[in-house]
PDB file of C-alpha atoms in Angstrom:
ATOM      1  CA  LEU A   1      26.435 -47.573  47.029  1.00  0.00           C
ATOM      2  CA  THR A   2      22.740 -47.910  46.213  1.00  0.00           C
ATOM      3  CA  LEU A   3      23.561 -48.116  42.514  1.00  0.00           C
ATOM      4  CA  LEU A   4      26.494 -50.488  43.138  1.00  0.00           C
ATOM      5  CA  PHE A   5      24.499 -53.003  45.168  1.00  0.00           C
ATOM      6  CA  GLY A   6      21.403 -52.627  42.992  1.00  0.00           C
ATOM      7  CA  LEU A   7      23.433 -53.481  39.885  1.00  0.00           C
ATOM      8  CA  ALA A   8      25.131 -56.373  41.645  1.00  0.00           C
ATOM      9  CA  SER A   9      21.725 -57.696  42.713  1.00  0.00           C
ATOM     10  CA  ILE A  10      20.089 -57.594  39.301  1.00  0.00           C
ATOM     11  CA  ASN A  11      23.159 -59.119  37.628  1.00  0.00           C
ATOM     12  CA  THR A  12      23.275 -61.878  40.258  1.00  0.00           C
ATOM     13  CA  LEU A  13      19.596 -62.657  39.690  1.00  0.00           C
ATOM     14  CA  THR A  14      20.261 -62.793  35.956  1.00  0.00           C
ATOM     15  CA  VAL A  15      23.121 -65.273  36.414  1.00  0.00           C
ATOM     16  CA  ILE A  16      20.910 -67.386  38.695  1.00  0.00           C
ATOM     17  CA  SER A  17      18.185 -67.438  36.038  1.00  0.00           C
ATOM     18  CA  VAL A  18      20.665 -68.588  33.389  1.00  0.00           C
ATOM     19  CA  THR A  19      21.976 -71.376  35.633  1.00  0.00           C
ATOM     20  CA  ARG A  20      18.380 -72.486  36.324  1.00  0.00           C
ATOM     21  CA  TYR A  21      17.798 -72.552  32.573  1.00  0.00           C
ATOM     22  CA  ILE A  22      20.877 -74.703  31.955  1.00  0.00           C
ATOM     23  CA  LYS A  23      20.022 -77.089  34.797  1.00  0.00           C
ATOM     24  CA  GLY A  24      16.324 -77.274  33.927  1.00  0.00           C
ATOM     25  CA  CYS A  25      16.348 -77.301  30.127  1.00  0.00           C
ATOM     26  CA  HIS A  26      19.797 -78.693  29.287  1.00  0.00           C
ATOM     27  CA  PRO A  27      20.836 -80.986  32.136  1.00  0.00           C
ATOM     28  CA  GLU A  28      23.434 -82.599  29.875  1.00  0.00           C
ATOM     29  CA  ARG A  29      25.310 -79.276  30.025  1.00  0.00           C
ATOM     30  CA  GLY A  30      25.129 -79.064  33.807  1.00  0.00           C
ATOM     31  CA  HIS A  31      28.879 -79.711  33.992  1.00  0.00           C
ATOM     32  CA  CYS A  32      29.360 -76.153  32.664  1.00  0.00           C
ATOM     33  CA  ILE A  33      28.133 -74.848  36.012  1.00  0.00           C
ATOM     34  CA  SER A  34      31.151 -75.380  38.225  1.00  0.00           C
ATOM     35  CA  ASN A  35      32.901 -73.545  41.032  1.00  0.00           C
ATOM     36  CA  SER A  36      35.281 -71.954  38.539  1.00  0.00           C
ATOM     37  CA  SER A  37      32.539 -70.776  36.162  1.00  0.00           C
ATOM     38  CA  MET A  38      30.540 -69.340  39.079  1.00  0.00           C
ATOM     39  CA  SER A  39      33.666 -67.581  40.362  1.00  0.00           C
ATOM     40  CA  VAL A  40      34.162 -65.988  36.948  1.00  0.00           C
ATOM     41  CA  ALA A  41      30.483 -64.975  36.885  1.00  0.00           C
ATOM     42  CA  LEU A  42      30.762 -63.352  40.329  1.00  0.00           C
ATOM     43  CA  VAL A  43      33.840 -61.399  39.279  1.00  0.00           C
ATOM     44  CA  LEU A  44      32.085 -60.162  36.128  1.00  0.00           C
ATOM     45  CA  ILE A  45      28.976 -59.220  38.138  1.00  0.00           C
ATOM     46  CA  TRP A  46      30.979 -57.011  40.484  1.00  0.00           C
ATOM     47  CA  VAL A  47      33.238 -55.581  37.760  1.00  0.00           C
ATOM     48  CA  ALA A  48      30.155 -54.450  35.819  1.00  0.00           C
ATOM     49  CA  ALA A  49      28.543 -53.016  38.962  1.00  0.00           C
ATOM     50  CA  PHE A  50      31.718 -51.129  39.907  1.00  0.00           C
ATOM     51  CA  PHE A  51      32.118 -49.847  36.353  1.00  0.00           C
ATOM     52  CA  TRP A  52      28.659 -48.270  36.097  1.00  0.00           C
ATOM     53  CA  SER A  53      28.599 -46.948  39.663  1.00  0.00           C
ATOM     54  CA  ALA A  54      32.145 -45.525  39.542  1.00  0.00           C
ATOM     55  CA  ALA A  55      31.911 -43.947  36.075  1.00  0.00           C
ATOM     56  CA  PRO A  56      30.215 -40.738  37.357  1.00  0.00           C
ATOM     57  CA  LEU A  57      32.938 -40.381  39.999  1.00  0.00           C
ATOM     58  CA  LEU A  58      35.554 -40.489  37.236  1.00  0.00           C
ATOM     59  CA  GLY A  59      33.900 -37.839  35.069  1.00  0.00           C
ATOM     60  CA  TRP A  60      31.673 -39.875  32.750  1.00  0.00           C
ATOM     61  CA  GLY A  61      28.245 -38.869  33.986  1.00  0.00           C
ATOM     62  CA  SER A  62      27.586 -37.248  37.332  1.00  0.00           C
ATOM     63  CA  TYR A  63      25.836 -37.760  40.644  1.00  0.00           C
ATOM     64  CA  THR A  64      23.649 -35.139  42.247  1.00  0.00           C
ATOM     65  CA  GLY A  65      21.790 -34.716  45.518  1.00  0.00           C
ATOM     66  CA  ASN A  66      18.104 -33.949  45.680  1.00  0.00           C
ATOM     67  CA  ARG A  67      15.663 -32.558  48.193  1.00  0.00           C
ATOM     68  CA  TYR A  68      14.901 -36.041  49.512  1.00  0.00           C
ATOM     69  CA  LEU A  69      18.434 -36.507  50.919  1.00  0.00           C
ATOM     70  CA  SER A  70      19.258 -39.055  48.252  1.00  0.00           C
ATOM     71  CA  VAL A  71      22.095 -39.162  45.738  1.00  0.00           C
ATOM     72  CA  VAL A  72      21.145 -40.148  42.199  1.00  0.00           C
ATOM     73  CA  PRO A  73      22.662 -39.916  38.693  1.00  0.00           C
ATOM     74  CA  ALA A  74      22.191 -36.410  37.325  1.00  0.00           C
ATOM     75  CA  TRP A  75      19.549 -37.206  34.725  1.00  0.00           C
ATOM     76  CA  HIS A  76      18.820 -33.503  34.173  1.00  0.00           C
ATOM     77  CA  LEU A  77      22.301 -33.061  32.642  1.00  0.00           C
ATOM     78  CA  SER A  78      21.449 -35.326  29.721  1.00  0.00           C
ATOM     79  CA  THR A  79      21.569 -32.413  27.281  1.00  0.00           C
ATOM     80  CA  GLN A  80      25.302 -31.988  27.925  1.00  0.00           C
ATOM     81  CA  GLN A  81      27.452 -34.129  25.633  1.00  0.00           C
ATOM     82  CA  ARG A  82      29.770 -35.082  28.491  1.00  0.00           C
ATOM     83  CA  TYR A  83      26.954 -36.835  30.322  1.00  0.00           C
ATOM     84  CA  SER A  84      24.485 -37.796  27.605  1.00  0.00           C
ATOM     85  CA  THR A  85      26.201 -41.018  26.518  1.00  0.00           C
ATOM     86  CA  PHE A  86      26.450 -42.292  30.094  1.00  0.00           C
ATOM     87  CA  LEU A  87      22.833 -41.427  30.841  1.00  0.00           C
ATOM     88  CA  ALA A  88      21.661 -43.054  27.622  1.00  0.00           C
ATOM     89  CA  CYS A  89      23.718 -46.247  28.054  1.00  0.00           C
ATOM     90  CA  SER A  90      23.605 -46.940  31.790  1.00  0.00           C
ATOM     91  CA  PRO A  91      19.870 -47.717  32.194  1.00  0.00           C
ATOM     92  CA  ARG A  92      19.997 -50.100  29.247  1.00  0.00           C
ATOM     93  CA  SER A  93      23.106 -51.906  30.454  1.00  0.00           C
ATOM     94  CA  ALA A  94      22.059 -51.913  34.093  1.00  0.00           C
ATOM     95  CA  TRP A  95      18.389 -52.831  33.731  1.00  0.00           C
ATOM     96  CA  LEU A  96      17.166 -53.631  30.226  1.00  0.00           C
ATOM     97  CA  HIS A  97      19.912 -56.047  29.139  1.00  0.00           C
ATOM     98  CA  PRO A  98      19.919 -58.112  32.377  1.00  0.00           C
ATOM     99  CA  SER A  99      16.109 -58.312  32.283  1.00  0.00           C
ATOM    100  CA  LYS A 100      16.013 -60.019  28.888  1.00  0.00           C
ATOM    101  CA  PRO A 101      17.904 -63.231  29.780  1.00  0.00           C
ATOM    102  CA  PHE A 102      16.027 -63.342  33.092  1.00  0.00           C
ATOM    103  CA  ALA A 103      12.638 -63.279  31.372  1.00  0.00           C
ATOM    104  CA  CYS A 104      13.654 -65.716  28.626  1.00  0.00           C
ATOM    105  CA  SER A 105      15.326 -68.181  30.997  1.00  0.00           C
ATOM    106  CA  TYR A 106      12.435 -68.510  33.407  1.00  0.00           C
ATOM    107  CA  SER A 107       9.874 -68.635  30.604  1.00  0.00           C
ATOM    108  CA  LEU A 108      11.720 -71.548  28.998  1.00  0.00           C
ATOM    109  CA  VAL A 109      12.223 -73.346  32.320  1.00  0.00           C
ATOM    110  CA  SER A 110       8.529 -72.988  33.220  1.00  0.00           C
ATOM    111  CA  HIS A 111       7.545 -74.259  29.761  1.00  0.00           C
ATOM    112  CA  THR A 112       9.870 -77.262  30.147  1.00  0.00           C
ATOM    113  CA  LEU A 113       8.504 -78.108  33.595  1.00  0.00           C
ATOM    114  CA  ARG A 114       4.927 -77.945  32.378  1.00  0.00           C
ATOM    115  CA  ALA A 115       5.760 -80.037  29.307  1.00  0.00           C
ATOM    116  CA  THR A 116       7.280 -82.770  31.483  1.00  0.00           C
ATOM    117  CA  GLN A 117       4.353 -82.506  33.925  1.00  0.00           C
ATOM    118  CA  THR A 118       6.594 -81.988  36.947  1.00  0.00           C
ATOM    119  CA  PHE A 119       4.892 -78.712  37.764  1.00  0.00           C
ATOM    120  CA  PRO A 120       2.506 -78.149  39.426  1.00  0.00           C
ATOM    121  CA  PHE A 121       1.424 -81.806  39.577  1.00  0.00           C
ATOM    122  CA  GLN A 122       4.502 -83.220  41.328  1.00  0.00           C
ATOM    123  CA  PRO A 123       5.906 -80.529  43.603  1.00  0.00           C
ATOM    124  CA  ASN A 124       9.428 -81.160  44.848  1.00  0.00           C
ATOM    125  CA  VAL A 125      12.386 -79.258  46.211  1.00  0.00           C
ATOM    126  CA  GLN A 126      13.650 -78.159  42.790  1.00  0.00           C
ATOM    127  CA  VAL A 127      10.240 -76.845  41.748  1.00  0.00           C
ATOM    128  CA  THR A 128       9.923 -74.951  45.040  1.00  0.00           C
ATOM    129  CA  ILE A 129      13.363 -73.399  44.573  1.00  0.00           C
ATOM    130  CA  LEU A 130      12.485 -72.477  41.004  1.00  0.00           C
ATOM    131  CA  SER A 131       9.180 -70.919  42.067  1.00  0.00           C
ATOM    132  CA  VAL A 132      10.843 -68.865  44.793  1.00  0.00           C
ATOM    133  CA  SER A 133      13.556 -67.727  42.364  1.00  0.00           C
ATOM    134  CA  ILE A 134      10.999 -66.663  39.760  1.00  0.00           C
ATOM    135  CA  VAL A 135       8.988 -64.663  42.294  1.00  0.00           C
ATOM    136  CA  ILE A 136      12.101 -62.981  43.748  1.00  0.00           C
ATOM    137  CA  CYS A 137      13.431 -62.031  40.322  1.00  0.00           C
ATOM    138  CA  THR A 138      10.035 -60.814  39.127  1.00  0.00           C
ATOM    139  CA  ALA A 139       9.555 -58.695  42.250  1.00  0.00           C
ATOM    140  CA  PHE A 140      12.996 -57.178  41.788  1.00  0.00           C
ATOM    141  CA  ILE A 141      12.381 -56.332  38.136  1.00  0.00           C
ATOM    142  CA  ILE A 142       8.945 -54.862  38.911  1.00  0.00           C
ATOM    143  CA  ALA A 143      10.377 -52.757  41.737  1.00  0.00           C
ATOM    144  CA  TRP A 144      13.171 -51.283  39.619  1.00  0.00           C
ATOM    145  CA  SER A 145      11.257 -50.914  36.334  1.00  0.00           C
ATOM    146  CA  PRO A 146       9.535 -47.572  37.109  1.00  0.00           C
ATOM    147  CA  TYR A 147      12.849 -46.020  38.158  1.00  0.00           C
ATOM    148  CA  ALA A 148      14.602 -47.369  35.062  1.00  0.00           C
ATOM    149  CA  VAL A 149      11.855 -46.087  32.774  1.00  0.00           C
ATOM    150  CA  ILE A 150      11.876 -42.552  34.189  1.00  0.00           C
ATOM    151  CA  SER A 151      15.678 -42.587  34.106  1.00  0.00           C
ATOM    152  CA  ILE A 152      15.638 -43.366  30.392  1.00  0.00           C
ATOM    153  CA  TRP A 153      12.868 -40.790  29.917  1.00  0.00           C
ATOM    154  CA  SER A 154      14.955 -38.159  31.726  1.00  0.00           C
ATOM    155  CA  ALA A 155      18.101 -39.103  29.841  1.00  0.00           C
ATOM    156  CA  TYR A 156      16.380 -38.082  26.622  1.00  0.00           C
ATOM    157  CA  GLY A 157      15.688 -34.628  28.029  1.00  0.00           C
ATOM    158  CA  HIS A 158      12.062 -35.046  29.080  1.00  0.00           C
ATOM    159  CA  PRO A 159      11.044 -33.537  32.442  1.00  0.00           C
ATOM    160  CA  VAL A 160       9.870 -35.817  35.248  1.00  0.00           C
ATOM    161  CA  PRO A 161       7.670 -34.451  38.070  1.00  0.00           C
ATOM    162  CA  ASN A 162       9.339 -34.510  41.491  1.00  0.00           C
ATOM    163  CA  LEU A 163       6.613 -36.670  43.027  1.00  0.00           C
ATOM    164  CA  THR A 164       6.961 -39.265  40.251  1.00  0.00           C
ATOM    165  CA  SER A 165      10.707 -39.315  40.733  1.00  0.00           C
ATOM    166  CA  ILE A 166      10.620 -39.832  44.492  1.00  0.00           C
ATOM    167  CA  LEU A 167       7.891 -42.504  44.304  1.00  0.00           C
ATOM    168  CA  ALA A 168       9.862 -44.439  41.692  1.00  0.00           C
ATOM    169  CA  SER A 169      13.020 -44.164  43.803  1.00  0.00           C
ATOM    170  CA  LEU A 170      11.272 -45.356  46.954  1.00  0.00           C
ATOM    171  CA  PHE A 171       9.595 -48.201  45.071  1.00  0.00           C
ATOM    172  CA  ALA A 172      12.966 -49.302  43.685  1.00  0.00           C
ATOM    173  CA  LYS A 173      14.675 -49.215  47.065  1.00  0.00           C
ATOM    174  CA  SER A 174      11.812 -51.157  48.643  1.00  0.00           C
ATOM    175  CA  ALA A 175      13.067 -54.213  46.739  1.00  0.00           C
ATOM    176  CA  SER A 176      15.578 -54.822  49.517  1.00  0.00           C
ATOM    177  CA  PHE A 177      12.959 -56.118  51.961  1.00  0.00           C
ATOM    178  CA  TYR A 178      10.979 -58.345  49.567  1.00  0.00           C
ATOM    179  CA  ASN A 179      13.207 -61.411  49.717  1.00  0.00           C
ATOM    180  CA  PRO A 180      12.641 -62.425  53.374  1.00  0.00           C
ATOM    181  CA  ILE A 181       8.877 -61.989  52.940  1.00  0.00           C
ATOM    182  CA  ILE A 182       8.873 -64.090  49.757  1.00  0.00           C
ATOM    183  CA  TYR A 183      11.006 -66.815  51.332  1.00  0.00           C
ATOM    184  CA  PHE A 184       8.829 -66.878  54.450  1.00  0.00           C
ATOM    185  CA  GLY A 185       5.640 -67.131  52.420  1.00  0.00           C
ATOM    186  CA  MET A 186       6.789 -69.732  49.889  1.00  0.00           C
ATOM    187  CA  SER A 187       9.366 -71.915  51.642  1.00  0.00           C
ATOM    188  CA  SER A 188       8.282 -74.198  54.478  1.00  0.00           C
ATOM    189  CA  LYS A 189      11.935 -74.983  55.217  1.00  0.00           C
ATOM    190  CA  PHE A 190      12.700 -71.284  55.604  1.00  0.00           C
ATOM    191  CA  ARG A 191       9.743 -70.918  57.991  1.00  0.00           C
ATOM    192  CA  ARG A 192      10.918 -73.903  60.053  1.00  0.00           C
ATOM    193  CA  ASP A 193      14.415 -72.436  60.281  1.00  0.00           C
ATOM    194  CA  ILE A 194      13.039 -69.069  61.381  1.00  0.00           C
ATOM    195  CA  PHE A 195      10.867 -70.679  64.038  1.00  0.00           C
ATOM    196  CA  ILE A 196      13.874 -72.662  65.307  1.00  0.00           C
ATOM    197  CA  LEU A 197      16.030 -69.526  65.310  1.00  0.00           C
ATOM    198  CA  PHE A 198      13.513 -67.599  67.433  1.00  0.00           C
ATOM    199  CA  HIS A 199      12.528 -70.641  69.545  1.00  0.00           C
ATOM    200  CA  CYS A 200       8.883 -70.553  68.401  1.00  0.00           C
TER     201      CYS A 200
END
């Protein structure tokens, strides 16, 4: 479940970054972002997440428990042909490939905003939303990067110290509580809604 929802999250953030790129850099193509195209994107996001998280249950790859009461892909089995292809492909498909369009999209959008002098000189709702999205996506990528790197390292048969493994796992799973903190810190509307909700 951790892998399933983690993959769904990173793929969702990638799709969001691409839509921000289309809206920000090619507004004339904004009609491509419709309810139907977003529905297709959501289906593909979850199909990909289910594929990579279910593959070890179906015999391609394997899950294993560890001393920290966590279930993770069995990276130590990378020397066995049955598992090596899964362990070599999954980190790339689940982390590296989604990260590329994310980084490119937000870099191009930020460049476009600066070129048109709408950021940071004329802050508005769209710029705030963009800023929050960039920070959320960056935090997510940073949180999961150490785990992805040691996973790839392990998949090629290199040993990883237990302490390094658990710290990377905990750092990755900490990504789940970043979003509310980021929204609270960067969005005045979010803060107002929270204060109203709790009658502050």
